Coordinates of C-alpha atoms in Angstrom, one line a residue:
X764 CA -0.2 -0.2 0.0
X765 CA 2.8 2.6 0.6
X766 CA 4.4 2.0 -2.7
X767 CA 0.8 2.8 -4.4
X768 CA 0.4 5.7 -2.3
X769 CA 3.7 7.0 -2.7
X770 CA 3.0 6.8 -6.4
X771 CA -0.4 8.1 -6.2
X772 CA 0.9 11.4 -4.4
X773 CA 3.3 11.9 -6.8
X774 CA 1.0 11.5 -9.6
X775 CA -1.9 13.7 -8.2
X776 CA 0.5 16.3 -7.5
X777 CA 1.4 16.4 -10.9
X778 CA -2.3 16.2 -12.1
X779 CA -1.6 17.7 -16.4
X780 CA 2.7 22.9 -28.3
X781 CA -0.5 24.6 -27.2
X782 CA -2.5 27.5 -28.4
X783 CA -1.5 30.8 -26.8
X784 CA -4.0 32.4 -24.1
X785 CA -5.7 35.5 -25.3
X786 CA -4.3 38.7 -23.9
X787 CA -7.3 39.6 -22.0
X788 CA -7.9 36.4 -20.3
X789 CA -6.6 36.3 -16.8
X790 CA -6.2 33.1 -14.4
X791 CA -7.8 34.0 -11.1
X792 CA -6.1 33.0 -8.1
X793 CA -7.7 30.0 -6.1
X794 CA -7.4 27.7 -3.3
X795 CA -8.6 24.0 -3.5
X796 CA -8.6 21.2 -1.4
X797 CA -8.9 17.4 -2.5
X798 CA -9.4 14.0 -0.8
X799 CA -7.3 11.0 -1.9
X800 CA -8.9 7.4 -2.0
X801 CA -7.5 4.2 -2.8
X802 CA -9.8 1.6 -3.7
X803 CA -12.4 3.1 -2.1
X804 CA -10.5 4.1 1.1
X805 CA -9.3 7.8 1.8
X806 CA -5.6 7.7 2.0
X807 CA -4.5 11.2 1.8
X808 CA -4.9 14.8 1.3
X809 CA -3.9 17.6 -1.1
X810 CA -4.3 21.3 -1.5
X811 CA -3.3 23.3 -4.8
X812 CA -3.3 27.0 -4.7
X813 CA -2.6 29.8 -7.1
X814 CA -1.2 33.1 -5.6
X815 CA -0.6 36.6 -7.4
X816 CA 2.7 38.1 -5.8
X817 CA 3.8 41.8 -5.8
X818 CA 6.3 41.5 -8.2
X819 CA 3.9 40.7 -10.8
X820 CA 4.6 36.7 -10.9
X821 CA 2.6 33.9 -9.6
X822 CA 3.0 30.9 -7.5
X823 CA 1.2 27.9 -8.3
X824 CA 1.8 25.3 -5.1
X825 CA 0.5 21.7 -4.6
X826 CA 1.1 19.8 -1.4
X827 CA 0.1 16.4 -0.9
X828 CA 0.6 14.1 2.3
X829 CA -1.0 10.8 3.9
X830 CA -3.6 10.8 6.2
X831 CA -5.7 8.6 8.4
X832 CA -4.7 5.0 8.6
X833 CA -2.2 5.1 5.8
X834 CA -0.5 7.8 7.8
X835 CA 0.4 4.9 10.2
X836 CA 2.3 3.1 7.6
X837 CA 3.9 6.1 5.4
X838 CA 4.6 9.9 6.3
X839 CA 4.6 10.6 2.5
X840 CA 4.6 14.5 1.4
X841 CA 5.0 15.8 -1.8
X842 CA 5.3 19.7 -2.2
X843 CA 5.5 21.3 -6.0
X844 CA 6.2 25.1 -6.6
X845 CA 5.8 27.0 -10.0
X846 CA 6.8 30.4 -10.6
X847 CA 5.3 32.0 -13.7
X848 CA 4.4 35.5 -15.2
X849 CA 2.3 36.4 -18.0
X850 CA 4.3 37.3 -21.3
X851 CA 2.1 38.9 -24.3
X852 CA -0.9 37.0 -22.7
X853 CA 0.6 33.7 -22.4
X854 CA 2.1 31.8 -19.2
X855 CA 5.7 31.7 -19.3
X856 CA 7.5 29.8 -16.7
X857 CA 10.3 30.9 -14.8
X858 CA 11.1 28.0 -12.2
X859 CA 9.7 24.7 -11.1
X860 CA 10.5 22.9 -7.7
X861 CA 9.4 19.4 -6.9
X862 CA 10.4 17.7 -3.4
X863 CA 9.1 14.4 -2.1
X864 CA 10.1 13.2 1.4
X865 CA 8.9 11.6 4.4
X866 CA 8.5 7.7 3.4
X867 CA 10.5 4.9 3.3
X868 CA 11.3 5.6 0.0
X869 CA 14.4 7.8 -0.7
X870 CA 14.1 11.6 -1.1
X871 CA 13.6 13.0 -4.3
X872 CA 13.9 16.3 -5.7
X873 CA 13.3 17.8 -9.3
X874 CA 14.2 21.5 -10.1
X875 CA 13.6 23.5 -13.6
X876 CA 15.1 26.9 -14.3
X877 CA 13.3 28.4 -17.7
X878 CA 16.0 30.7 -19.4
X879 CA 14.1 32.6 -22.2
X880 CA 17.1 34.4 -23.4
X881 CA 19.2 31.6 -23.8
X882 CA 15.8 29.6 -24.9
X883 CA 16.7 26.5 -22.7
X884 CA 15.5 24.9 -19.7
X885 CA 18.1 23.6 -17.1
X886 CA 16.9 20.5 -15.4
X887 CA 18.0 18.9 -12.4
X888 CA 16.5 15.6 -11.6
X889 CA 18.1 12.9 -9.1
X890 CA 21.2 14.9 -9.1
X891 CA 21.9 14.9 -12.9
X892 CA 21.8 17.9 -14.9
X893 CA 20.4 18.4 -18.2
X894 CA 19.7 21.2 -20.6
X895 CA 16.3 21.1 -22.8
X896 CA 15.3 23.3 -25.7
X897 CA 12.9 25.9 -24.6
X898 CA 10.0 27.6 -26.8
X899 CA 6.4 28.8 -26.7
X900 CA 4.1 26.0 -25.5
X901 CA 6.9 24.1 -23.0
X902 CA 5.5 24.3 -19.6
X903 CA 6.2 22.3 -16.3
X904 CA 4.2 19.6 -14.7
X905 CA 1.6 21.9 -13.1
X906 CA 1.2 25.1 -15.4
X907 CA -0.1 23.1 -18.2
X908 CA -3.1 22.5 -16.0
X909 CA -3.8 26.1 -16.1
X910 CA -3.6 26.1 -20.2
X911 CA -5.7 23.1 -20.3
X912 CA -8.4 24.9 -18.1
X913 CA -8.6 27.8 -20.2
X914 CA -8.7 25.8 -23.5
X915 CA -11.6 23.6 -22.2
X916 CA -13.4 26.9 -21.5
X917 CA -12.7 27.8 -25.0
X918 CA -14.1 24.7 -26.6
X919 CA -11.3 22.7 -27.7
X920 CA -11.5 18.9 -27.7
X921 CA -8.1 17.8 -28.2
X922 CA -5.1 19.2 -26.3
X923 CA -1.3 18.5 -26.8
X924 CA 1.7 19.7 -24.4
X925 CA 5.4 19.5 -24.2
X926 CA 6.2 18.9 -20.6
X927 CA 9.8 19.1 -18.8
X928 CA 9.6 16.2 -16.9
X929 CA 12.2 14.0 -15.3
X930 CA 15.1 15.5 -17.3
X931 CA 13.1 15.3 -20.6
X932 CA 10.5 16.9 -22.9
X933 CA 7.5 14.8 -22.8
X934 CA 4.2 14.7 -24.8
X935 CA 1.0 15.2 -22.7
X936 CA -2.2 14.5 -24.5
X937 CA -5.9 15.0 -23.4
X938 CA -9.0 14.5 -25.2
X939 CA -12.5 15.4 -24.2
X940 CA -14.8 12.4 -23.9
X941 CA -18.0 13.7 -22.4
X942 CA -19.7 15.4 -19.7
X943 CA -20.9 14.0 -16.3
X944 CA -22.7 15.4 -13.2
X945 CA -19.9 14.4 -10.7
X946 CA -20.8 13.8 -6.9
X947 CA -18.0 15.1 -4.5
X948 CA -17.6 16.1 -0.9
X949 CA -18.0 19.6 -2.1
X950 CA -21.3 19.1 -3.9
X951 CA -22.8 17.9 -7.2
X952 CA -21.1 19.3 -10.1
X953 CA -21.4 19.6 -13.9
X954 CA -18.1 18.6 -15.5
X955 CA -16.2 17.9 -18.8
X956 CA -14.6 14.4 -18.7
X957 CA -11.2 14.2 -20.4
X958 CA -8.7 11.1 -20.9
X959 CA -5.3 10.8 -20.9
X960 CA -3.9 7.2 -21.4
X961 CA -5.3 5.6 -17.8
X962 CA -6.4 8.7 -16.5
X963 CA -9.7 10.3 -16.3
X964 CA -10.2 14.3 -15.3
X965 CA -13.3 16.0 -14.8
X966 CA -13.1 20.1 -15.0
X967 CA -16.2 21.8 -13.4
X968 CA -17.9 23.9 -15.9
X969 CA -19.5 26.1 -13.3
X970 CA -16.1 26.8 -11.3
X971 CA -13.8 28.1 -14.1
X972 CA -13.0 24.7 -15.1
X973 CA -11.3 23.8 -12.0
X974 CA -10.3 20.2 -11.5
X975 CA -13.0 18.3 -9.3
X976 CA -11.9 14.7 -9.8
X977 CA -9.1 12.6 -11.1
X978 CA -9.2 8.9 -11.3
X979 CA -6.0 6.6 -12.2
X980 CA -6.5 3.0 -12.6
X981 CA -3.4 0.4 -12.2
X982 CA -4.1 -3.1 -13.0
X983 CA -6.5 -3.9 -10.1
X984 CA -5.9 -0.8 -8.2
X985 CA -8.0 2.6 -8.5
X986 CA -6.7 5.7 -7.0
X987 CA -9.2 8.6 -7.4
X988 CA -9.0 12.5 -5.7
X989 CA -12.2 14.5 -5.3
X990 CA -12.3 18.2 -4.7
X991 CA -13.5 19.0 -0.9
X992 CA -13.5 22.7 -0.8
X993 CA -12.2 25.7 -2.6
X994 CA -12.0 29.6 -2.2
X995 CA -13.1 32.0 -3.8

């Protein structure tokens, strides 16, 4: 169970070449709490928030940790931080930091620095440094979520992103597969359903397309997170 929870907390904290955001569109700060379940049992909680800072940059931060009975077996905790700004109406990443600690597994850290003058990303993963090409439409493992939300609101149905992940540029592809009414601890919400490989994702139509449910099926194991609270 510990290994599965560790993988899911890592995955949930990650959650999601794209069309640019329109200059007049601004993504509003928010804070959202999630309940994490493993095969129907609650094993963790997660908070994700977006904060506007005085210097004109934004901080997107996700923190996930084991709770309840699961916390007796593992002290897993994941923290992700992305710093970014708007540039000509588009989200432009500046830096990214991922940190996993607390369980029996080895502590894990990943850092990204986006140099827009040199047009390259400096990636540090498991102590190994690498250089990746940088251009419009390249994001870290959190920021593509904000673009995805905006593009779903625009009515797009297929989404393709380049994401700096574990020292490489990886393709993240989603498609809209329908709409559902999702029952969550936060209440019933109308949501757009998307799919990426073995992952299903629901975005709330009446809450700026915030993630309200995420499900990942791995062999016979099912891990799901539901929104439990949000502000504003």
